CSV table of C-alpha atoms in Angstrom, one decimal:
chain,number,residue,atom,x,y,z
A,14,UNK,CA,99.3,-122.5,12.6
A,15,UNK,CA,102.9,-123.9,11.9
A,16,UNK,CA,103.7,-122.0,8.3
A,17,UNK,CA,107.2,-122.8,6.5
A,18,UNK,CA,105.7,-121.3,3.2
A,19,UNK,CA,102.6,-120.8,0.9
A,20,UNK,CA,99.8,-118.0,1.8
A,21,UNK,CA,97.2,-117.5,4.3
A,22,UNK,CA,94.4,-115.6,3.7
A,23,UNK,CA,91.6,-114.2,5.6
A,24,UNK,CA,92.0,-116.9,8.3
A,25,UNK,CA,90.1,-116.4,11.8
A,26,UNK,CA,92.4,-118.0,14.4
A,27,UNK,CA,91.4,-117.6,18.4
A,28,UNK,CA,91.7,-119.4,21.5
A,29,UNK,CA,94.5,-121.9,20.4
A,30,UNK,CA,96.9,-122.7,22.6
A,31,UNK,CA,101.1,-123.9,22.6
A,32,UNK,CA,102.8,-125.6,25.2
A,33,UNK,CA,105.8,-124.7,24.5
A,34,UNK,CA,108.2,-121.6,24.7
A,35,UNK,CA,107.2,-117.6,23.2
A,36,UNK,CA,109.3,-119.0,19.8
A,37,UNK,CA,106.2,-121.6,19.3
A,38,UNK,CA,103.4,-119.3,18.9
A,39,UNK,CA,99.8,-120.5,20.3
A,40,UNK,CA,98.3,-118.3,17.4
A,41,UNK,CA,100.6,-118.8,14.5
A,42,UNK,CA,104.4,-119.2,14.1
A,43,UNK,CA,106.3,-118.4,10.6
A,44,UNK,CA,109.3,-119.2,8.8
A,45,UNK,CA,108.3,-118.4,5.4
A,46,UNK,CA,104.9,-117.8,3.5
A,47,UNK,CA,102.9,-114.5,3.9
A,48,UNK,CA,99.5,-113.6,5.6
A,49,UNK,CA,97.1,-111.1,4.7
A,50,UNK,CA,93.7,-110.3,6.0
A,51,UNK,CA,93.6,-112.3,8.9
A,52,UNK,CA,92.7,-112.0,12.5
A,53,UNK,CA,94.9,-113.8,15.4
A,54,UNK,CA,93.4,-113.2,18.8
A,55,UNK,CA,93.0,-114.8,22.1
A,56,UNK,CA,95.6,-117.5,21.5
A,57,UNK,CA,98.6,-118.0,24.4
A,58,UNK,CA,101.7,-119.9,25.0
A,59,UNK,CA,103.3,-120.3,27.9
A,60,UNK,CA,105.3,-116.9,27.7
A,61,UNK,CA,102.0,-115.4,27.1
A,62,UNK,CA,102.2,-114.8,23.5
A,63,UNK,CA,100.3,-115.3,20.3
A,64,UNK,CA,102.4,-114.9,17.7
A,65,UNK,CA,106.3,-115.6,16.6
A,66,UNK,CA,108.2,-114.5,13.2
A,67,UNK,CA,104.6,-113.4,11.6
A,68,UNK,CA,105.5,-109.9,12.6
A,69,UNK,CA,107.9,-109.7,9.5
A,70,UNK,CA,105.5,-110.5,7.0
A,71,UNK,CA,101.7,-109.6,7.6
A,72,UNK,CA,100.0,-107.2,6.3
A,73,UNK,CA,96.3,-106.2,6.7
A,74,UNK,CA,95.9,-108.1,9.6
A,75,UNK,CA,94.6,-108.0,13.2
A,76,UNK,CA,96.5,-109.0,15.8
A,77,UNK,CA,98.0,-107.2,19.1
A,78,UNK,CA,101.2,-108.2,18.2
A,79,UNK,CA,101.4,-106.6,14.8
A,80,UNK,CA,102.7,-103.1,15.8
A,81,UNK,CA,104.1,-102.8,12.3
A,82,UNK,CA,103.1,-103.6,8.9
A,83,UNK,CA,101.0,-102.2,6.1
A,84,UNK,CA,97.4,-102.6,7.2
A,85,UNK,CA,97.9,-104.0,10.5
A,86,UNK,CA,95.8,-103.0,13.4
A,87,UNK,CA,96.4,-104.0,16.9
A,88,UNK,CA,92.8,-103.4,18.5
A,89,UNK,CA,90.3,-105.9,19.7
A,90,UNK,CA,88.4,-107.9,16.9
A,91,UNK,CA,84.7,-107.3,18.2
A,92,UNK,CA,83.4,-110.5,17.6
A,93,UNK,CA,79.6,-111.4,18.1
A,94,UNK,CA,80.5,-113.3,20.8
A,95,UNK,CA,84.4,-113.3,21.6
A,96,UNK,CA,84.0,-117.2,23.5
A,97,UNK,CA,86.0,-117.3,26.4
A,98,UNK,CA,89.8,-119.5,27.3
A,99,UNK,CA,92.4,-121.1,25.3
A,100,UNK,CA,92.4,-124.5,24.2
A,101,UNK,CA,90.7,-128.1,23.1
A,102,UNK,CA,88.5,-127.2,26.4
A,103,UNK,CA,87.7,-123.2,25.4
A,104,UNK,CA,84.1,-122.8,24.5
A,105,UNK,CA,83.4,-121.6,21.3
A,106,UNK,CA,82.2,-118.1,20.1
A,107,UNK,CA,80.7,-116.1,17.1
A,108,UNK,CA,83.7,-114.9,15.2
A,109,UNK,CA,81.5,-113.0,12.5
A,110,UNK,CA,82.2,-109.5,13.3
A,111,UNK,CA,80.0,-106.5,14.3
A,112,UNK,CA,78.7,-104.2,12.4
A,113,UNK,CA,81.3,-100.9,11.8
A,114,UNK,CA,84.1,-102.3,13.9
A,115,UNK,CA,87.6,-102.1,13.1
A,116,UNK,CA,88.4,-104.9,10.7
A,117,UNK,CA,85.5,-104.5,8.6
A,118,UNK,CA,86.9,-103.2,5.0
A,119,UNK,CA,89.9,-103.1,6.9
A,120,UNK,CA,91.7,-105.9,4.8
A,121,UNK,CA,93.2,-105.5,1.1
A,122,UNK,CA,91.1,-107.1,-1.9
A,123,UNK,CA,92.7,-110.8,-2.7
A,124,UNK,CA,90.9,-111.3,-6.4
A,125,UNK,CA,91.6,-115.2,-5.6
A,126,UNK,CA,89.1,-114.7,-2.0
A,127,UNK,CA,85.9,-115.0,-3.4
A,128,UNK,CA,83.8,-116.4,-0.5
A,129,UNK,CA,84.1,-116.0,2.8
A,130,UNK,CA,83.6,-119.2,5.4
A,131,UNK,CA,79.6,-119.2,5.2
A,132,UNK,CA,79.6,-118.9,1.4
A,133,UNK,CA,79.4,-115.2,1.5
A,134,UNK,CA,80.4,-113.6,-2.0
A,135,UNK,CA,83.3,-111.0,-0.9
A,136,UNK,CA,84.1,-108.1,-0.9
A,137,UNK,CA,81.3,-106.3,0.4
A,138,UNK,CA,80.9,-103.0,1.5
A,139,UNK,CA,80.5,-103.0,5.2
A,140,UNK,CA,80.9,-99.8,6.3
A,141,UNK,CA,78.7,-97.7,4.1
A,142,UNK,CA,81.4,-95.4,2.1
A,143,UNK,CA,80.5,-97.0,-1.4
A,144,UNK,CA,83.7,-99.4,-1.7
A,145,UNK,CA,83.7,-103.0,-1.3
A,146,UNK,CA,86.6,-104.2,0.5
A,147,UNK,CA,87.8,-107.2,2.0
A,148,UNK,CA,87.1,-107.7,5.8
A,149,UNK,CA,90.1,-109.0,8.1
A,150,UNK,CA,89.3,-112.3,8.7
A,151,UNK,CA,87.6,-115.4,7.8
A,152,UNK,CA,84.0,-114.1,7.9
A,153,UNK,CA,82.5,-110.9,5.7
A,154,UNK,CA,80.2,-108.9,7.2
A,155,UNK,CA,77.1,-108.6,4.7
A,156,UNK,CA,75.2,-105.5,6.1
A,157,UNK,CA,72.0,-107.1,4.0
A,158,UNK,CA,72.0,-110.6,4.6
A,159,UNK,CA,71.7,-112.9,7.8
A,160,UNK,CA,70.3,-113.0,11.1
A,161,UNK,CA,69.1,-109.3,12.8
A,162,UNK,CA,72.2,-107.8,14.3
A,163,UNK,CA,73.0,-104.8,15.7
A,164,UNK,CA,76.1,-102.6,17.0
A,165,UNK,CA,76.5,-99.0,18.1
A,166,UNK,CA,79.5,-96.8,18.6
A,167,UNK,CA,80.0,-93.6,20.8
A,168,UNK,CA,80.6,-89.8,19.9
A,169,UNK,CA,83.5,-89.9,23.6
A,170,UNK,CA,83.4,-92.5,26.2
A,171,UNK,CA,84.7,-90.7,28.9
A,172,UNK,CA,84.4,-87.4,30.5
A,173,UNK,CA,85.7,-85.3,33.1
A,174,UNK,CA,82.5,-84.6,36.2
A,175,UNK,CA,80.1,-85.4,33.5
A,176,UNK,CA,80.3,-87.0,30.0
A,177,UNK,CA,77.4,-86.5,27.2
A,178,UNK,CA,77.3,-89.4,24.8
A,179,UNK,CA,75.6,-89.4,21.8
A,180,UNK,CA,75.4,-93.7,20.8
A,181,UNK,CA,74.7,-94.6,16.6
A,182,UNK,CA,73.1,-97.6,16.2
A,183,UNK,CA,73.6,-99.8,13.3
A,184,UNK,CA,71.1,-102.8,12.6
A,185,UNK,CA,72.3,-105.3,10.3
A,186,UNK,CA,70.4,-108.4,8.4
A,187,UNK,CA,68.0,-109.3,6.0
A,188,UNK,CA,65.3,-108.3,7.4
A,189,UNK,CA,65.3,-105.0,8.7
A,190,UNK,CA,61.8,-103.2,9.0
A,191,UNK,CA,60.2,-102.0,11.7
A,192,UNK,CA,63.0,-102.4,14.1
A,193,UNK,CA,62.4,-101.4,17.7
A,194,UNK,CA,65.7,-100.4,19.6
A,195,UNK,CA,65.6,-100.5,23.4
A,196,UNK,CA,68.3,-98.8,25.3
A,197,UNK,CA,69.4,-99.5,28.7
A,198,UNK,CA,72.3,-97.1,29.6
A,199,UNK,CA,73.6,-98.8,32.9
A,200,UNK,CA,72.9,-102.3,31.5
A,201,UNK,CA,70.8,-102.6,34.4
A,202,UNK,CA,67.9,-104.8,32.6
A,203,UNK,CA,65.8,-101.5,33.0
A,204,UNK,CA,65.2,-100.2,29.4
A,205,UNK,CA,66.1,-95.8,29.5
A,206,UNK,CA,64.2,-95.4,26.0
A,207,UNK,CA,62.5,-97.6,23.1
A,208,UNK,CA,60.8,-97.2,20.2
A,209,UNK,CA,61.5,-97.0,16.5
A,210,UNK,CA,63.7,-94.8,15.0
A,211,UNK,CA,65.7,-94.4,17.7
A,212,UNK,CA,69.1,-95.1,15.7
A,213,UNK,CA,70.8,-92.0,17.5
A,214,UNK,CA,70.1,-91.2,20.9
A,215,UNK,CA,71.7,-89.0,23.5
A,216,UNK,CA,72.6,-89.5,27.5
A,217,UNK,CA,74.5,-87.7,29.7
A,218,UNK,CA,75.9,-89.0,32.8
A,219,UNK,CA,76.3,-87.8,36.3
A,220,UNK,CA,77.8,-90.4,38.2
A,221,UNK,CA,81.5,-90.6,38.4
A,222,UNK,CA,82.7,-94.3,37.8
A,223,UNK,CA,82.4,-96.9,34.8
A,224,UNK,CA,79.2,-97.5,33.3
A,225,UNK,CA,77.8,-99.7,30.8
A,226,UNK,CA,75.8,-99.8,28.2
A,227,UNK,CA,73.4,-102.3,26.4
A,228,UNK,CA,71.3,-102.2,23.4
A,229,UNK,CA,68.3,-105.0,22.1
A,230,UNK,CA,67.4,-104.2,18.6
A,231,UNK,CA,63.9,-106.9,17.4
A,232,UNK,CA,61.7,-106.8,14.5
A,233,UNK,CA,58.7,-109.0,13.8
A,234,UNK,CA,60.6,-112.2,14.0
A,235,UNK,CA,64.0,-111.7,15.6
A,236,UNK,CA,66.3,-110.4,18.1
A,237,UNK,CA,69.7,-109.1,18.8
A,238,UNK,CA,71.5,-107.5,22.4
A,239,UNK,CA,74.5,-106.1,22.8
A,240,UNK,CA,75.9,-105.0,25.7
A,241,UNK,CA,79.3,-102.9,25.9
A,242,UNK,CA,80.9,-103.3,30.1
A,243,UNK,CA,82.7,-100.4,31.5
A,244,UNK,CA,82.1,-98.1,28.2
A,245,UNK,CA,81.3,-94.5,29.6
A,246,UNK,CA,84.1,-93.3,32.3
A,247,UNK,CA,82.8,-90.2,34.0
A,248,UNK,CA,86.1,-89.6,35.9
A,249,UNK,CA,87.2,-87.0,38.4
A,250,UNK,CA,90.8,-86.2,38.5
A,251,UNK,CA,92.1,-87.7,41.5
A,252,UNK,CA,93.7,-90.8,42.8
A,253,UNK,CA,91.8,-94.1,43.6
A,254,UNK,CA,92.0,-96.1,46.9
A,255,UNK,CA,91.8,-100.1,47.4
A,256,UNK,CA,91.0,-101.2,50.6
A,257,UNK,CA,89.3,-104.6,51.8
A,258,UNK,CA,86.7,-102.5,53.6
A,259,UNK,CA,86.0,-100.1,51.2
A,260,UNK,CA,82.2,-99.4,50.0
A,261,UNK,CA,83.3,-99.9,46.0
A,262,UNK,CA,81.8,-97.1,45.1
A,263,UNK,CA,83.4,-95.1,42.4
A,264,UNK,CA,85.3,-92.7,41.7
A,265,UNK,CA,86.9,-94.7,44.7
A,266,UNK,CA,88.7,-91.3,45.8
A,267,UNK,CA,88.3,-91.8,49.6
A,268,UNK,CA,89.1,-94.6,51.7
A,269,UNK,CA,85.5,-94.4,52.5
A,270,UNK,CA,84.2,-95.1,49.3
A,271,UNK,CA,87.6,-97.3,47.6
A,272,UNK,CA,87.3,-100.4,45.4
A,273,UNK,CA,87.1,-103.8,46.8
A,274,UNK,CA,89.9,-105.3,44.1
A,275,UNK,CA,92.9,-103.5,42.2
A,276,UNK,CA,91.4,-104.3,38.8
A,277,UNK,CA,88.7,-101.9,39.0
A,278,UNK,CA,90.7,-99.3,40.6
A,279,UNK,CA,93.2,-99.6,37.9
A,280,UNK,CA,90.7,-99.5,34.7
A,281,UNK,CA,89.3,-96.4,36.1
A,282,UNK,CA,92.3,-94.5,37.1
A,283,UNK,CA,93.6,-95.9,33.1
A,284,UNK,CA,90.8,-94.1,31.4
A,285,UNK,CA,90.9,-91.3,33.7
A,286,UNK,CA,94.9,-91.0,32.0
A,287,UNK,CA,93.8,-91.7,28.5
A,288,UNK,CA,91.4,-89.1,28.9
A,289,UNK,CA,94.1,-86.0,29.2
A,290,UNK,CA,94.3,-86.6,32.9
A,291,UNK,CA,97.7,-86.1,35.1
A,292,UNK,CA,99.3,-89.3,35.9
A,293,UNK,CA,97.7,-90.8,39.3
A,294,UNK,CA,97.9,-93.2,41.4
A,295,UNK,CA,95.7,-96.4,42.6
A,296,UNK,CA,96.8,-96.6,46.8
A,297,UNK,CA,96.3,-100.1,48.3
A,298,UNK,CA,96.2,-100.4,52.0
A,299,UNK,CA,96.8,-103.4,53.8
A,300,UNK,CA,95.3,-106.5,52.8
A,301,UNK,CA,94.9,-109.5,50.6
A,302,UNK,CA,93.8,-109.3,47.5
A,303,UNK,CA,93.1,-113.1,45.9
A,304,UNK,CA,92.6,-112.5,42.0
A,305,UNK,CA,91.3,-115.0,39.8
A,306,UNK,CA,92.6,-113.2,36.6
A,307,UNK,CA,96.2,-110.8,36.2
A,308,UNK,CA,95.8,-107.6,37.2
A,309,UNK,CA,96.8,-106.0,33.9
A,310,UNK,CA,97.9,-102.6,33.6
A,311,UNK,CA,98.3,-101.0,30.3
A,312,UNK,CA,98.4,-97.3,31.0
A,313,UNK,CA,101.1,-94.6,32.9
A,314,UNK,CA,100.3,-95.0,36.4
A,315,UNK,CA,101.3,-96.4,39.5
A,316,UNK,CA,99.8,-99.0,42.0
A,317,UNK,CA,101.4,-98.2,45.4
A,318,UNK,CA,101.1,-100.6,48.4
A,319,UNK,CA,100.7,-97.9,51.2
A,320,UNK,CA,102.6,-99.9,54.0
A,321,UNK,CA,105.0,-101.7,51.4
A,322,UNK,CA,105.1,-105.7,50.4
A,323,UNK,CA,104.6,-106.6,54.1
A,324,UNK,CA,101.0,-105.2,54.3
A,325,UNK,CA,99.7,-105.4,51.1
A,326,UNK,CA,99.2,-109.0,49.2
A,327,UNK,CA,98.0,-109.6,45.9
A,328,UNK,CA,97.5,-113.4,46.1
A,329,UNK,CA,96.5,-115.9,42.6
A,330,UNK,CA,95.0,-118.2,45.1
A,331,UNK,CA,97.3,-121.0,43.2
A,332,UNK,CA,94.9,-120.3,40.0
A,333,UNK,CA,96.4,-117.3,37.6
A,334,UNK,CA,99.1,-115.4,36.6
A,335,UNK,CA,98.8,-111.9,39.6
A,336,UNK,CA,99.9,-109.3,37.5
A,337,UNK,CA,101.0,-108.5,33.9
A,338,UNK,CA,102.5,-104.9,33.2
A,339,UNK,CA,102.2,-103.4,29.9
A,340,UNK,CA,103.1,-100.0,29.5
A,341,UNK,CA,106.3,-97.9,29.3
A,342,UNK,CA,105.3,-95.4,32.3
A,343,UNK,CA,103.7,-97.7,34.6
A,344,UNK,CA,105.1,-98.7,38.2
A,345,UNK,CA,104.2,-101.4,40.5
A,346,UNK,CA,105.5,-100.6,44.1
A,347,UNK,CA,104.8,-102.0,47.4
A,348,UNK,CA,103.3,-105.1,47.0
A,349,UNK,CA,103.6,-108.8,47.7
A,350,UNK,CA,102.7,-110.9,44.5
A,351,UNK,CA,102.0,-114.4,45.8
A,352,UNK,CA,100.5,-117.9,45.0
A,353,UNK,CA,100.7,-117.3,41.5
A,354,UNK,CA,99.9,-120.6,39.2
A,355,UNK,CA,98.6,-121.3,35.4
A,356,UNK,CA,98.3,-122.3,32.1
A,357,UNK,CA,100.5,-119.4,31.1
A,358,UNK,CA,104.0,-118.4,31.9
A,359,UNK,CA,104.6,-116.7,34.1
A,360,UNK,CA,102.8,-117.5,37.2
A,361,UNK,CA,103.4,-114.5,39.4
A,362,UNK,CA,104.5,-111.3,37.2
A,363,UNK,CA,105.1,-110.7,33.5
A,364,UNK,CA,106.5,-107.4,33.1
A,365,UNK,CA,106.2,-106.4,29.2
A,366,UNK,CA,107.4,-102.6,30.0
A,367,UNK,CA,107.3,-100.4,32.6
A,368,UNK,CA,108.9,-100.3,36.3
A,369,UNK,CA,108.3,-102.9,39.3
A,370,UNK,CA,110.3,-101.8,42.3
A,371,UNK,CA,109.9,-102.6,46.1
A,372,UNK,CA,108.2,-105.4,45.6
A,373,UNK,CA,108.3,-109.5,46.8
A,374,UNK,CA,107.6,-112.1,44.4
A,375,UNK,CA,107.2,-115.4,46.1
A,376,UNK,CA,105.4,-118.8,46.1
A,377,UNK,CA,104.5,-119.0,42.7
A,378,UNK,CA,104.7,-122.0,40.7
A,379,UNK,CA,104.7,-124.3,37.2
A,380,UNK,CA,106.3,-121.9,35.0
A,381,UNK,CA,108.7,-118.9,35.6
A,382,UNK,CA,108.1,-116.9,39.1
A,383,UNK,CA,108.8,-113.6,37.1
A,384,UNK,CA,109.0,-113.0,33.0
A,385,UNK,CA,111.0,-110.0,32.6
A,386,UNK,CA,110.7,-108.9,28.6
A,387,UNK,CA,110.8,-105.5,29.0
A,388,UNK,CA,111.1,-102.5,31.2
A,389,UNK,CA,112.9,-102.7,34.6
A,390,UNK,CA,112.9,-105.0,37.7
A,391,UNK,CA,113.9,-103.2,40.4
A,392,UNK,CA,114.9,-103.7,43.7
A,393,UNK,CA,112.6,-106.6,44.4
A,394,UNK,CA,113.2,-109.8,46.2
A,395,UNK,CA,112.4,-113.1,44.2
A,396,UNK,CA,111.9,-115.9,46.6
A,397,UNK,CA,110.9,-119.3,46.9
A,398,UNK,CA,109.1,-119.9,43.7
A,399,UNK,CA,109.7,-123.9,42.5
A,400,UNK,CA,109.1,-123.6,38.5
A,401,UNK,CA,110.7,-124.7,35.5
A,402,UNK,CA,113.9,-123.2,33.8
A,403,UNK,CA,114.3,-119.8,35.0
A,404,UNK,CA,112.2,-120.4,38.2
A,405,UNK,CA,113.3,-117.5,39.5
A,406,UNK,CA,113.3,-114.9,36.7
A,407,UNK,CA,113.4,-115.4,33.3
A,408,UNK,CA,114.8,-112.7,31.0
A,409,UNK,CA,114.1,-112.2,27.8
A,410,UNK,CA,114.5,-108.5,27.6
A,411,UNK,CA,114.5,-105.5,29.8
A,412,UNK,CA,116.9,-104.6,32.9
A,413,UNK,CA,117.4,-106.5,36.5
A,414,UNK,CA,118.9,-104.2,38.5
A,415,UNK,CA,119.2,-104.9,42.5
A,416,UNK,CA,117.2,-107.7,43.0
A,417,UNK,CA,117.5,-110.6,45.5
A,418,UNK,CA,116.5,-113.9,43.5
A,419,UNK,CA,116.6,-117.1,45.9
């Protein structure tokens, strides 16, 4: 969306796409006018980003990107089904939104927003506190009306040797007797417990490592299933280990027993962090490591190649951006990022915040090698990637300090 004035209002806009630079906005770019209410999610340019001059006036609006603002939230929409890709070629999803998620009465009430995209009158009152508000977005959630549906949310999703989860289920639609709820607590396909009334239930876990969770909710006529990957962390405070030869079994704490790819290494050690533990670290022996999706970090930790770039290779296999670094006390050190290619620039490292030192950036191709638009670049070596402008290293914000760039 292209906006040089006027008002938008409890839009839904996901998976477009922008060829050109971060100033071009695959989600929404503004020079005037004012939004309100809307959700902008899963878009992409080919800096990576969603949005441009829209941070300066929205307000009660979804969007990662909208760190300020009145209203704004910054989480994940929770769409029915969230689709998948950017683009004319992305398949499509179901942008209604579950049941109690975060942008339900989460927008402001626009008296001129009568309807929502369905026809829906709005507001209504979706989360059960007695007031009507507008939902973000172009879709109301109408706890009464429509197809069965279901949600459920989580008294903690993570514990320390052992986490006891109470889940709340909430069935929406117009039809909404004599629900059965079936719960399968390892999404496994083998149902824990069923029967009605089982809106609350309670299961503790054992197991350290990330476990899912899904719930099927029917009635007489209909059916709804949710299923929630990686929810419950049981964690034990300790580092994790990568290794090519490792079993994968979690908490990946031994060589023995450490994760196959970085990725899962990383989310665990994340919510082991966000859970009041000590700031570890995910070790990765020699190897490579092909990824067919960034390895994203967004918490304060540190992936350390244990023998240093020349033994440890993280390799896009000439289909994905390797790695994208998000957050202020996160270091990558020791690795080789390689073979980097996409639809998004960069094609070997975006580096948002945080520190990458020690490390060798090299072969990656179509757009910039390295995006540097925050944090620090370190003592790396930037080498024979053919790209656009900035083939090298492109910075747009952040510190270079020490590097080789050839």
């Amino acid at each position: 969306v292209k906006m040089d004035g006027g008002r938008m209002e409890n839009c839904t806009i996901v998976r477009n796409a922008a060829s050109g630079q971060l100033s071009d906005g695959g989600g929404g770019y503004r020079t005037a006018g004012s939004i309100t209410n809307c959700i902008i999610a899963y878009n992409a340019t080919r800096s990576g980003g969603a949005i441009a001059n829209i941070t300066t006036n929205a307000s009660y609006s979804c969007a990662l990107e909208l760190t300020n603002g009145a209203g704004n939230i910054t989480v994940d929409p929770s769409f029915i089904a969230p689709g998948a890709g950017v683009g004319i070629s992305a398949p499509l999803g179901d942008y209604r939104l579950l049941a109690r998620t975060a942008c339900v009465d989460a927008g402001t009430n626009v008296p001129s927003v009568t309807n929502d995209y369905e026809g829906t009158v709005r507001p209504k009152d979706g989360n059960g506190d007695g007031s009507a508000i507008h939902d973000m977005g172009a879709y109301e959630d109408d706890p009464a009306g429509g197809q069965l549906r279901c949600n459920f949310l989580v008294s903690t999703n993570a514990g320390f040797g052992s986490a006891t989860v109470v889940f709340t289920a909430y069935v929406e639609g117009a039809d909404t007797n004599n629900v059965q709820y079936y719960w399968d607590f390892e999404n496994t396909g083998v149902i824990d417990t069923n029967g009605a009334g089982l809106s609350v239930v309670t299961n503790t876990y054992l197991v350290a490592g990330m476990h899912s969770v899904a719930l099927t909710v029917s009635n007489a006529v209909d059916g709804f299933k949710v299923v929630k990957p990686n929810l419950i962390a049981v964690l034990s405070d300790a580092d994790a280990c990568v290794a090519t030869n490792g079993s994968h079994t979690a908490p990946f704490d031994t060589w023995a027993k450490a994760a196959t790819n970085i990725q899962a290494a990383v989310d665990l050690i994340q919510a082991l962090v966000a859970a009041g533990g000590t700031h570890r670290t995910v070790w990765v022996t020699n190897g490579t490591y092909g990824v067919n999706a960034p390895v994203t970090v967004t918490g304060n930790i540190t992936v350390l190649g244990t023998n240093g770039p020349g033994g440890t290779i993280v390799d896009g296999n000439a289909t994905t951006l390797c790695f994208s670094v998000n957050s202020p006390g996160a270091v990558i050190d020791g690795l080789t990022i390689q073979n980097g290619l996409g639809s998004s620039d960069p094609s070997g490292l975006l580096l948002n915040k945080g520190l990458v030192t020690n490390c060798v950036i090299t072969g990656c191709r179509t757009y910039r090698g390295v995006l540097v638009a925050g944090g620090t670049l370190a003592g790396c070596s930037v080498v024979n990637n053919t790209n656009g402008v900035g083939g090298g290293v492109f910075l747009s914000g952040g510190t270079v300090t020490g590097c080789t760039i050839t």
